[in-house]
Amino acid sequence: MAKYKMILDLDTGIDDALAIAYALASEECDLIGIVGSYGNILVEDGVQNSLDLLELLGRPDIPVFTGLPHASTKDSFEVMPISAQIHGKNGIGEVKLKKADRKPETMSGIDFFIEAAHKYGKDLVIVPTGPLTNLAAALEKDPQIAKLVGKVTLMGGALTVPGNVNPVTEANINQDPEAADKVFRSEFPLTMIGLDVTTRTLLTTKETQKWRDLKTLAGEKYAELTDYYIDAYKVTSPHLGGCALHDPLAVAAAIDPSLVTTLDLNMKVDTEGPYAGRTIGDETRINEPALLTKAAVNVDKGRFVDLFMERLTTLFSKN
Ligand code: BDR
Ligand code: CA
């Protein structure tokens, strides 16, 4: 079976770090590059985290590209206090990693998306797990890419549950609703992996202890950064009983869509008024067949968490 070519677009905080590990641990896909976004951290800090994590996981060969530093409608970005509380000021739970020996690529993340879409076409899978600013910018620069790529499976949004920033919006979409709206209404074949499913897939310190017990550097560092995230969830979402595996679930669903149940729906993102940032069905296209956009509404959580632990534990045992 031909392997997917995967690009991750990350605001490298803790669950983004888990998404990198899931992609590297999955034989079904070749991670061909990471594009950095702002969000949980400033773009340059996220890029550095991605470089350092790839080195920790023994893959300094995977290129990292810098994306845009702020939302499409703004001219600056500051990290929200809640992001620092959940991911730590450095984005990876204040865990110190050895600084990578290399720098990010000189090509921009936007151009990398465009080049890869033309080169790999339907074999390319894009998994954004931060704001959609970079992908919307690539689409604006080269609208053809929407029809070229295999699929976009993104972490963001909330359809059947409340948001996590306010009752209607989820954090990644909230950063740049205009960019998200462009992506949702585009011709990308798109699956939304939102809070509907990601807050059902949870991890506790019982699992992270297994990584610590491996006595490898990657096992120890990943246990430490994930425990920071688990502790933050005890304060911000005590009703869940663990931390939400948002971003790795998007990678897993991109590789194996049967992990989630989806609803075919033409979607939009509200960009103004009291519902700004809401991801919902587009009433103007409600009578058109929804051929391109799906929203995940249920997940086989047991199967996913088992796969997640199997894959990451194997990866950390070797690093
Ligand atoms: C999403 O927001 C970010 O903080 C997380 O990394 C995840 O991608 C959850 O709402
Ligand atoms: Ca993220």
mmCIF file of C-alpha atoms and ligand atoms in Angstrom:
data_model
loop_
_atom_site.group_PDB
_atom_site.id
_atom_site.type_symbol
_atom_site.label_atom_id
_atom_site.label_comp_id
_atom_site.label_asym_id
_atom_site.label_seq_id
_atom_site.Cartn_x
_atom_site.Cartn_y
_atom_site.Cartn_z
ATOM 1 C CA MET A 1 0.000 0.000 0.000
ATOM 2 C CA ALA A 2 1.313 3.444 -0.939
ATOM 3 C CA LYS A 3 2.014 5.575 2.102
ATOM 4 C CA TYR A 4 0.247 8.880 2.638
ATOM 5 C CA LYS A 5 2.443 11.962 2.594
ATOM 6 C CA MET A 6 1.462 13.926 5.669
ATOM 7 C CA ILE A 7 2.021 17.584 6.578
ATOM 8 C CA LEU A 8 1.249 18.737 10.110
ATOM 9 C CA ASP A 9 0.444 22.421 10.710
ATOM 10 C CA LEU A 10 1.029 22.898 14.434
ATOM 11 C CA ASP A 11 1.029 25.545 17.160
ATOM 12 C CA THR A 12 3.376 23.242 19.001
ATOM 13 C CA GLY A 13 1.966 22.930 22.476
ATOM 14 C CA ILE A 14 1.572 19.678 24.374
ATOM 15 C CA ASP A 15 -1.116 17.869 22.385
ATOM 16 C CA ASP A 16 0.597 19.015 19.168
ATOM 17 C CA ALA A 17 3.753 17.335 20.525
ATOM 18 C CA LEU A 18 1.690 14.162 21.000
ATOM 19 C CA ALA A 19 0.428 14.536 17.403
ATOM 20 C CA ILE A 20 4.023 14.615 16.113
ATOM 21 C CA ALA A 21 4.759 11.421 18.026
ATOM 22 C CA TYR A 22 1.624 9.714 16.678
ATOM 23 C CA ALA A 23 2.535 10.604 13.089
ATOM 24 C CA LEU A 24 6.118 9.369 13.502
ATOM 25 C CA ALA A 25 4.900 6.147 15.109
ATOM 26 C CA SER A 26 2.488 5.377 12.250
ATOM 27 C CA GLU A 27 3.809 3.263 9.410
ATOM 28 C CA GLU A 28 0.850 4.175 7.213
ATOM 29 C CA CYS A 29 2.193 7.685 6.628
ATOM 30 C CA ASP A 30 5.370 9.544 5.805
ATOM 31 C CA LEU A 31 5.594 12.817 7.707
ATOM 32 C CA ILE A 32 7.111 15.024 4.995
ATOM 33 C CA GLY A 33 7.160 18.293 6.926
ATOM 34 C CA ILE A 34 5.815 20.419 9.746
ATOM 35 C CA VAL A 35 4.505 23.943 9.229
ATOM 36 C CA GLY A 36 4.597 26.153 12.328
ATOM 37 C CA SER A 37 1.728 28.349 13.487
ATOM 38 C CA TYR A 38 1.120 30.804 16.321
ATOM 39 C CA GLY A 39 -1.545 29.802 18.878
ATOM 40 C CA ASN A 40 -0.546 27.981 22.044
ATOM 41 C CA ILE A 41 2.755 29.882 21.649
ATOM 42 C CA LEU A 42 4.379 32.467 19.363
ATOM 43 C CA VAL A 43 5.171 31.049 15.927
ATOM 44 C CA GLU A 44 8.962 31.069 16.470
ATOM 45 C CA ASP A 45 8.624 29.201 19.780
ATOM 46 C CA GLY A 46 6.357 26.591 18.194
ATOM 47 C CA VAL A 47 8.833 26.082 15.353
ATOM 48 C CA GLN A 48 11.658 25.627 17.859
ATOM 49 C CA ASN A 49 9.571 23.123 19.844
ATOM 50 C CA SER A 50 8.912 21.119 16.665
ATOM 51 C CA LEU A 51 12.620 21.074 15.789
ATOM 52 C CA ASP A 52 13.581 20.007 19.328
ATOM 53 C CA LEU A 53 10.892 17.309 19.539
ATOM 54 C CA LEU A 54 11.896 15.840 16.163
ATOM 55 C CA GLU A 55 15.471 15.620 17.415
ATOM 56 C CA LEU A 56 14.331 13.964 20.663
ATOM 57 C CA LEU A 57 12.388 11.418 18.594
ATOM 58 C CA GLY A 58 15.331 10.676 16.317
ATOM 59 C CA ARG A 59 13.951 12.376 13.174
ATOM 60 C CA PRO A 60 16.086 15.487 12.559
ATOM 61 C CA ASP A 61 15.636 14.792 8.833
ATOM 62 C CA ILE A 62 12.032 16.060 8.741
ATOM 63 C CA PRO A 63 11.903 19.705 7.597
ATOM 64 C CA VAL A 64 10.161 22.375 9.682
ATOM 65 C CA PHE A 65 8.769 25.508 7.994
ATOM 66 C CA THR A 66 7.713 28.793 9.554
ATOM 67 C CA GLY A 67 4.130 29.921 9.022
ATOM 68 C CA LEU A 68 2.417 33.230 9.631
ATOM 69 C CA PRO A 69 2.844 34.971 12.995
ATOM 70 C CA HIS A 70 -0.711 36.211 13.530
ATOM 71 C CA ALA A 71 -4.329 35.982 12.342
ATOM 72 C CA SER A 72 -5.261 37.099 8.819
ATOM 73 C CA THR A 73 -7.284 40.030 10.169
ATOM 74 C CA LYS A 74 -4.760 41.202 12.778
ATOM 75 C CA ASP A 75 -1.260 42.601 12.764
ATOM 76 C CA SER A 76 0.069 41.029 15.943
ATOM 77 C CA PHE A 77 -0.466 38.117 18.297
ATOM 78 C CA GLU A 78 -0.118 37.589 22.027
ATOM 79 C CA VAL A 79 -0.402 34.230 23.756
ATOM 80 C CA MET A 80 -3.626 34.013 25.786
ATOM 81 C CA PRO A 81 -3.097 33.390 29.531
ATOM 82 C CA ILE A 82 -5.250 30.240 29.335
ATOM 83 C CA SER A 83 -2.917 28.800 26.645
ATOM 84 C CA ALA A 84 0.104 29.375 28.877
ATOM 85 C CA GLN A 85 -1.773 27.772 31.771
ATOM 86 C CA ILE A 86 -2.566 24.621 29.777
ATOM 87 C CA HIS A 87 0.670 24.244 27.769
ATOM 88 C CA GLY A 88 3.204 26.171 29.878
ATOM 89 C CA LYS A 89 4.986 29.363 28.855
ATOM 90 C CA ASN A 90 7.326 27.443 26.544
ATOM 91 C CA GLY A 91 4.390 25.436 25.097
ATOM 92 C CA ILE A 92 5.729 22.090 26.285
ATOM 93 C CA GLY A 93 4.931 22.175 29.983
ATOM 94 C CA GLU A 94 8.165 23.982 30.988
ATOM 95 C CA VAL A 95 10.060 20.810 30.066
ATOM 96 C CA LYS A 96 13.596 21.556 28.881
ATOM 97 C CA LEU A 97 14.703 19.818 25.703
ATOM 98 C CA LYS A 98 18.100 19.793 24.039
ATOM 99 C CA LYS A 99 18.065 22.532 21.400
ATOM 100 C CA ALA A 100 18.096 21.119 17.877
ATOM 101 C CA ASP A 101 21.315 21.554 15.898
ATOM 102 C CA ARG A 102 19.472 22.929 12.885
ATOM 103 C CA LYS A 103 17.259 25.859 11.925
ATOM 104 C CA PRO A 104 13.861 25.942 10.183
ATOM 105 C CA GLU A 105 13.802 25.869 6.374
ATOM 106 C CA THR A 106 14.067 29.143 4.489
ATOM 107 C CA MET A 107 11.030 28.378 2.276
ATOM 108 C CA SER A 108 7.829 29.655 3.906
ATOM 109 C CA GLY A 109 5.240 27.223 5.246
ATOM 110 C CA ILE A 110 2.741 28.640 2.747
ATOM 111 C CA ASP A 111 4.965 27.849 -0.242
ATOM 112 C CA PHE A 112 5.696 24.403 1.171
ATOM 113 C CA PHE A 113 1.959 23.615 1.208
ATOM 114 C CA ILE A 114 1.624 24.751 -2.403
ATOM 115 C CA GLU A 115 4.697 22.867 -3.614
ATOM 116 C CA ALA A 116 3.642 19.661 -1.829
ATOM 117 C CA ALA A 117 0.063 19.860 -3.183
ATOM 118 C CA HIS A 118 1.416 20.007 -6.762
ATOM 119 C CA LYS A 119 4.021 17.329 -6.137
ATOM 120 C CA TYR A 120 1.949 14.732 -4.272
ATOM 121 C CA GLY A 121 -1.663 15.526 -5.250
ATOM 122 C CA LYS A 122 -4.141 12.976 -3.866
ATOM 123 C CA ASP A 123 -1.398 11.253 -1.834
ATOM 124 C CA LEU A 124 -1.090 14.359 0.337
ATOM 125 C CA VAL A 125 -2.903 14.601 3.666
ATOM 126 C CA ILE A 126 -2.800 17.884 5.562
ATOM 127 C CA VAL A 127 -3.479 17.838 9.297
ATOM 128 C CA PRO A 128 -3.785 21.320 10.819
ATOM 129 C CA THR A 129 -4.018 21.297 14.612
ATOM 130 C CA GLY A 130 -3.718 25.028 15.198
ATOM 131 C CA PRO A 131 -5.337 28.123 13.642
ATOM 132 C CA LEU A 132 -6.157 27.808 9.923
ATOM 133 C CA THR A 133 -4.241 30.973 8.978
ATOM 134 C CA ASN A 134 -1.473 29.187 7.036
ATOM 135 C CA LEU A 135 -3.764 26.936 5.026
ATOM 136 C CA ALA A 136 -6.105 29.834 4.151
ATOM 137 C CA ALA A 137 -3.088 31.877 2.994
ATOM 138 C CA ALA A 138 -1.865 29.005 0.802
ATOM 139 C CA LEU A 139 -5.356 28.665 -0.672
ATOM 140 C CA GLU A 140 -5.489 32.362 -1.411
ATOM 141 C CA LYS A 141 -2.090 32.265 -3.111
ATOM 142 C CA ASP A 142 -2.921 29.176 -5.175
ATOM 143 C CA PRO A 143 -6.661 28.281 -5.177
ATOM 144 C CA GLN A 144 -5.928 25.139 -7.261
ATOM 145 C CA ILE A 145 -4.508 23.315 -4.249
ATOM 146 C CA ALA A 146 -7.968 22.605 -2.781
ATOM 147 C CA LYS A 147 -8.787 20.246 -5.657
ATOM 148 C CA LEU A 148 -5.325 18.720 -5.785
ATOM 149 C CA VAL A 149 -4.782 17.347 -2.266
ATOM 150 C CA GLY A 150 -6.121 14.047 -0.936
ATOM 151 C CA LYS A 151 -7.679 15.463 2.211
ATOM 152 C CA VAL A 152 -7.516 17.888 5.090
ATOM 153 C CA THR A 153 -8.297 16.453 8.517
ATOM 154 C CA LEU A 154 -8.222 19.272 11.035
ATOM 155 C CA MET A 155 -8.481 19.613 14.781
ATOM 156 C CA GLY A 156 -10.791 22.477 15.576
ATOM 157 C CA GLY A 157 -14.377 23.520 16.056
ATOM 158 C CA ALA A 158 -17.358 22.214 17.981
ATOM 159 C CA LEU A 159 -20.681 21.218 16.449
ATOM 160 C CA THR A 160 -22.670 19.290 19.061
ATOM 161 C CA VAL A 161 -20.945 20.554 22.216
ATOM 162 C CA PRO A 162 -20.049 24.024 23.557
ATOM 163 C CA GLY A 163 -16.733 25.654 22.706
ATOM 164 C CA ASN A 164 -13.734 25.811 25.031
ATOM 165 C CA VAL A 165 -13.067 29.561 24.650
ATOM 166 C CA ASN A 166 -16.696 30.602 25.038
ATOM 167 C CA PRO A 167 -20.009 28.745 24.603
ATOM 168 C CA VAL A 168 -19.735 28.787 20.800
ATOM 169 C CA THR A 169 -16.074 28.700 19.803
ATOM 170 C CA GLU A 170 -13.122 26.352 20.042
ATOM 171 C CA ALA A 171 -9.559 27.696 20.542
ATOM 172 C CA ASN A 172 -8.030 26.987 17.099
ATOM 173 C CA ILE A 173 -11.001 28.417 15.193
ATOM 174 C CA ASN A 174 -11.245 31.352 17.601
ATOM 175 C CA GLN A 175 -7.725 32.507 16.702
ATOM 176 C CA ASP A 176 -8.724 33.262 13.094
ATOM 177 C CA PRO A 177 -12.411 32.678 12.261
ATOM 178 C CA GLU A 178 -12.049 34.385 8.853
ATOM 179 C CA ALA A 179 -9.282 31.999 7.780
ATOM 180 C CA ALA A 180 -11.259 29.034 9.117
ATOM 181 C CA ASP A 181 -14.352 30.151 7.201
ATOM 182 C CA LYS A 182 -12.358 30.277 3.948
ATOM 183 C CA VAL A 183 -11.043 26.758 4.514
ATOM 184 C CA PHE A 184 -14.464 25.354 5.524
ATOM 185 C CA ARG A 185 -16.161 26.825 2.440
ATOM 186 C CA SER A 186 -13.379 25.813 0.049
ATOM 187 C CA GLU A 187 -13.098 22.754 -2.186
ATOM 188 C CA PHE A 188 -10.721 20.956 0.173
ATOM 189 C CA PRO A 189 -12.076 17.490 1.058
ATOM 190 C CA LEU A 190 -12.264 18.254 4.766
ATOM 191 C CA THR A 191 -13.014 16.434 7.999
ATOM 192 C CA MET A 192 -13.460 18.414 11.194
ATOM 193 C CA ILE A 193 -12.225 16.652 14.304
ATOM 194 C CA GLY A 194 -13.707 18.962 16.918
ATOM 195 C CA LEU A 195 -14.355 19.012 20.638
ATOM 196 C CA ASP A 196 -17.342 16.724 19.929
ATOM 197 C CA VAL A 197 -14.890 13.843 19.731
ATOM 198 C CA THR A 198 -11.578 15.050 21.163
ATOM 199 C CA THR A 199 -12.972 15.623 24.668
ATOM 200 C CA ARG A 200 -13.970 11.951 24.739
ATOM 201 C CA THR A 201 -10.442 10.654 24.231
ATOM 202 C CA LEU A 202 -8.591 11.114 27.493
ATOM 203 C CA LEU A 203 -5.270 10.257 29.090
ATOM 204 C CA THR A 204 -4.301 10.037 32.779
ATOM 205 C CA THR A 205 -1.067 9.647 34.739
ATOM 206 C CA LYS A 206 -1.677 5.901 34.764
ATOM 207 C CA GLU A 207 -0.731 5.872 31.068
ATOM 208 C CA THR A 208 2.119 8.386 31.255
ATOM 209 C CA GLN A 209 3.740 6.283 33.995
ATOM 210 C CA LYS A 210 4.191 3.554 31.353
ATOM 211 C CA TRP A 211 6.334 5.961 29.325
ATOM 212 C CA ARG A 212 8.371 6.944 32.390
ATOM 213 C CA ASP A 213 8.945 3.257 33.176
ATOM 214 C CA LEU A 214 10.628 2.824 29.769
ATOM 215 C CA LYS A 215 13.625 4.749 31.194
ATOM 216 C CA THR A 216 14.355 6.358 27.820
ATOM 217 C CA LEU A 217 14.855 10.086 27.273
ATOM 218 C CA ALA A 218 11.786 10.425 25.030
ATOM 219 C CA GLY A 219 9.668 8.381 27.464
ATOM 220 C CA GLU A 220 10.708 10.604 30.387
ATOM 221 C CA LYS A 221 10.288 13.923 28.554
ATOM 222 C CA TYR A 222 6.916 12.992 27.069
ATOM 223 C CA ALA A 223 5.660 11.731 30.454
ATOM 224 C CA GLU A 224 6.773 15.002 32.040
ATOM 225 C CA LEU A 225 5.162 17.307 29.483
ATOM 226 C CA THR A 226 1.931 15.292 29.325
ATOM 227 C CA ASP A 227 1.653 15.279 33.139
ATOM 228 C CA TYR A 228 1.796 19.099 33.049
ATOM 229 C CA TYR A 229 -1.167 19.033 30.640
ATOM 230 C CA ILE A 230 -3.055 16.480 32.766
ATOM 231 C CA ASP A 231 -2.574 18.710 35.846
ATOM 232 C CA ALA A 232 -3.847 21.761 33.925
ATOM 233 C CA TYR A 233 -6.968 19.836 32.888
ATOM 234 C CA LYS A 234 -7.662 19.029 36.560
ATOM 235 C CA VAL A 235 -8.106 22.786 37.030
ATOM 236 C CA THR A 236 -9.689 23.861 33.727
ATOM 237 C CA SER A 237 -11.899 20.795 32.979
ATOM 238 C CA PRO A 238 -12.166 18.698 36.150
ATOM 239 C CA HIS A 239 -15.339 17.004 34.839
ATOM 240 C CA LEU A 240 -13.341 15.155 32.154
ATOM 241 C CA GLY A 241 -11.124 13.070 34.444
ATOM 242 C CA GLY A 242 -8.079 13.292 32.173
ATOM 243 C CA CYS A 243 -6.523 15.431 29.446
ATOM 244 C CA ALA A 244 -8.074 15.617 25.987
ATOM 245 C CA LEU A 245 -6.059 14.049 23.148
ATOM 246 C CA HIS A 246 -7.237 16.690 20.652
ATOM 247 C CA ASP A 247 -4.402 16.857 18.136
ATOM 248 C CA PRO A 248 -3.261 13.207 18.043
ATOM 249 C CA LEU A 249 -6.873 12.176 17.387
ATOM 250 C CA ALA A 250 -6.844 14.304 14.221
ATOM 251 C CA VAL A 251 -3.694 12.497 13.019
ATOM 252 C CA ALA A 252 -5.190 9.104 13.879
ATOM 253 C CA ALA A 253 -8.475 9.896 12.094
ATOM 254 C CA ALA A 254 -6.565 11.090 9.029
ATOM 255 C CA ILE A 255 -4.822 7.706 8.917
ATOM 256 C CA ASP A 256 -7.868 5.622 9.863
ATOM 257 C CA PRO A 257 -11.172 7.443 9.288
ATOM 258 C CA SER A 258 -13.088 4.466 10.725
ATOM 259 C CA LEU A 259 -12.092 5.690 14.214
ATOM 260 C CA VAL A 260 -14.764 8.387 13.966
ATOM 261 C CA THR A 261 -18.383 8.599 12.854
ATOM 262 C CA THR A 262 -18.995 11.636 10.687
ATOM 263 C CA LEU A 263 -21.868 13.758 9.505
ATOM 264 C CA ASP A 264 -21.809 15.050 5.914
ATOM 265 C CA LEU A 265 -22.489 18.767 6.198
ATOM 266 C CA ASN A 266 -21.726 21.915 4.212
ATOM 267 C CA MET A 267 -20.170 24.061 6.926
ATOM 268 C CA LYS A 268 -19.237 27.665 7.630
ATOM 269 C CA VAL A 269 -17.617 29.619 10.437
ATOM 270 C CA ASP A 270 -19.366 32.716 11.795
ATOM 271 C CA THR A 271 -16.967 35.633 11.629
ATOM 272 C CA GLU A 272 -18.818 38.408 13.418
ATOM 273 C CA GLY A 273 -21.402 39.140 16.072
ATOM 274 C CA PRO A 274 -22.076 37.159 19.253
ATOM 275 C CA TYR A 275 -21.419 33.820 17.480
ATOM 276 C CA ALA A 276 -18.047 34.706 15.967
ATOM 277 C CA GLY A 277 -15.930 31.556 15.787
ATOM 278 C CA ARG A 278 -18.880 29.140 15.696
ATOM 279 C CA THR A 279 -18.512 26.152 13.319
ATOM 280 C CA ILE A 280 -21.931 25.215 11.997
ATOM 281 C CA GLY A 281 -23.952 24.113 8.961
ATOM 282 C CA ASP A 282 -24.108 26.736 6.213
ATOM 283 C CA GLU A 283 -27.798 27.595 5.807
ATOM 284 C CA THR A 284 -27.189 28.937 2.290
ATOM 285 C CA ARG A 285 -25.979 25.490 1.121
ATOM 286 C CA ILE A 286 -28.238 23.342 3.258
ATOM 287 C CA ASN A 287 -30.050 21.940 0.188
ATOM 288 C CA GLU A 288 -26.887 21.189 -1.746
ATOM 289 C CA PRO A 289 -25.310 17.751 -1.422
ATOM 290 C CA ALA A 290 -22.490 17.842 1.144
ATOM 291 C CA LEU A 291 -19.806 16.063 -0.825
ATOM 292 C CA LEU A 292 -16.679 17.569 0.642
ATOM 293 C CA THR A 293 -17.123 18.439 4.300
ATOM 294 C CA LYS A 294 -17.647 16.090 7.225
ATOM 295 C CA ALA A 295 -17.839 16.744 10.950
ATOM 296 C CA ALA A 296 -16.880 13.971 13.368
ATOM 297 C CA VAL A 297 -19.637 13.420 15.909
ATOM 298 C CA ASN A 298 -18.577 10.191 17.600
ATOM 299 C CA VAL A 299 -15.356 8.279 18.202
ATOM 300 C CA ASP A 300 -14.324 4.745 19.045
ATOM 301 C CA LYS A 301 -12.473 6.032 22.074
ATOM 302 C CA GLY A 302 -11.296 2.685 23.423
ATOM 303 C CA ARG A 303 -9.751 1.695 20.092
ATOM 304 C CA PHE A 304 -8.111 5.092 19.655
ATOM 305 C CA VAL A 305 -6.585 5.274 23.147
ATOM 306 C CA ASP A 306 -5.263 1.710 22.776
ATOM 307 C CA LEU A 307 -3.708 2.567 19.392
ATOM 308 C CA PHE A 308 -2.292 5.793 20.813
ATOM 309 C CA MET A 309 -0.639 4.032 23.740
ATOM 310 C CA GLU A 310 0.642 1.133 21.617
ATOM 311 C CA ARG A 311 2.207 3.438 19.029
ATOM 312 C CA LEU A 312 3.698 6.067 21.321
ATOM 313 C CA THR A 313 5.055 3.523 23.799
ATOM 314 C CA THR A 314 6.805 1.657 20.964
ATOM 315 C CA LEU A 315 8.248 4.914 19.617
ATOM 316 C CA PHE A 316 9.478 6.095 23.034
ATOM 317 C CA SER A 317 11.008 2.703 23.799
ATOM 318 C CA LYS A 318 13.424 3.282 20.887
ATOM 319 C CA ASN A 319 14.377 6.866 21.726
HETATM 320 C C1 BDR B 1 -6.875 22.963 20.488
HETATM 321 O O1 BDR B 1 -6.368 24.227 20.925
HETATM 322 C C2 BDR B 1 -4.998 24.128 21.246
HETATM 323 O O2 BDR B 1 -4.778 24.722 22.464
HETATM 324 C C3 BDR B 1 -4.694 22.655 21.348
HETATM 325 O O3 BDR B 1 -3.351 22.395 20.985
HETATM 326 C C4 BDR B 1 -5.673 22.040 20.395
HETATM 327 O O4 BDR B 1 -5.165 22.059 19.083
HETATM 328 C C5 BDR B 1 -7.959 22.515 21.433
HETATM 329 O O5 BDR B 1 -9.029 23.413 21.451
HETATM 330 CA CA CA B 2 -2.818 22.548 18.684
#
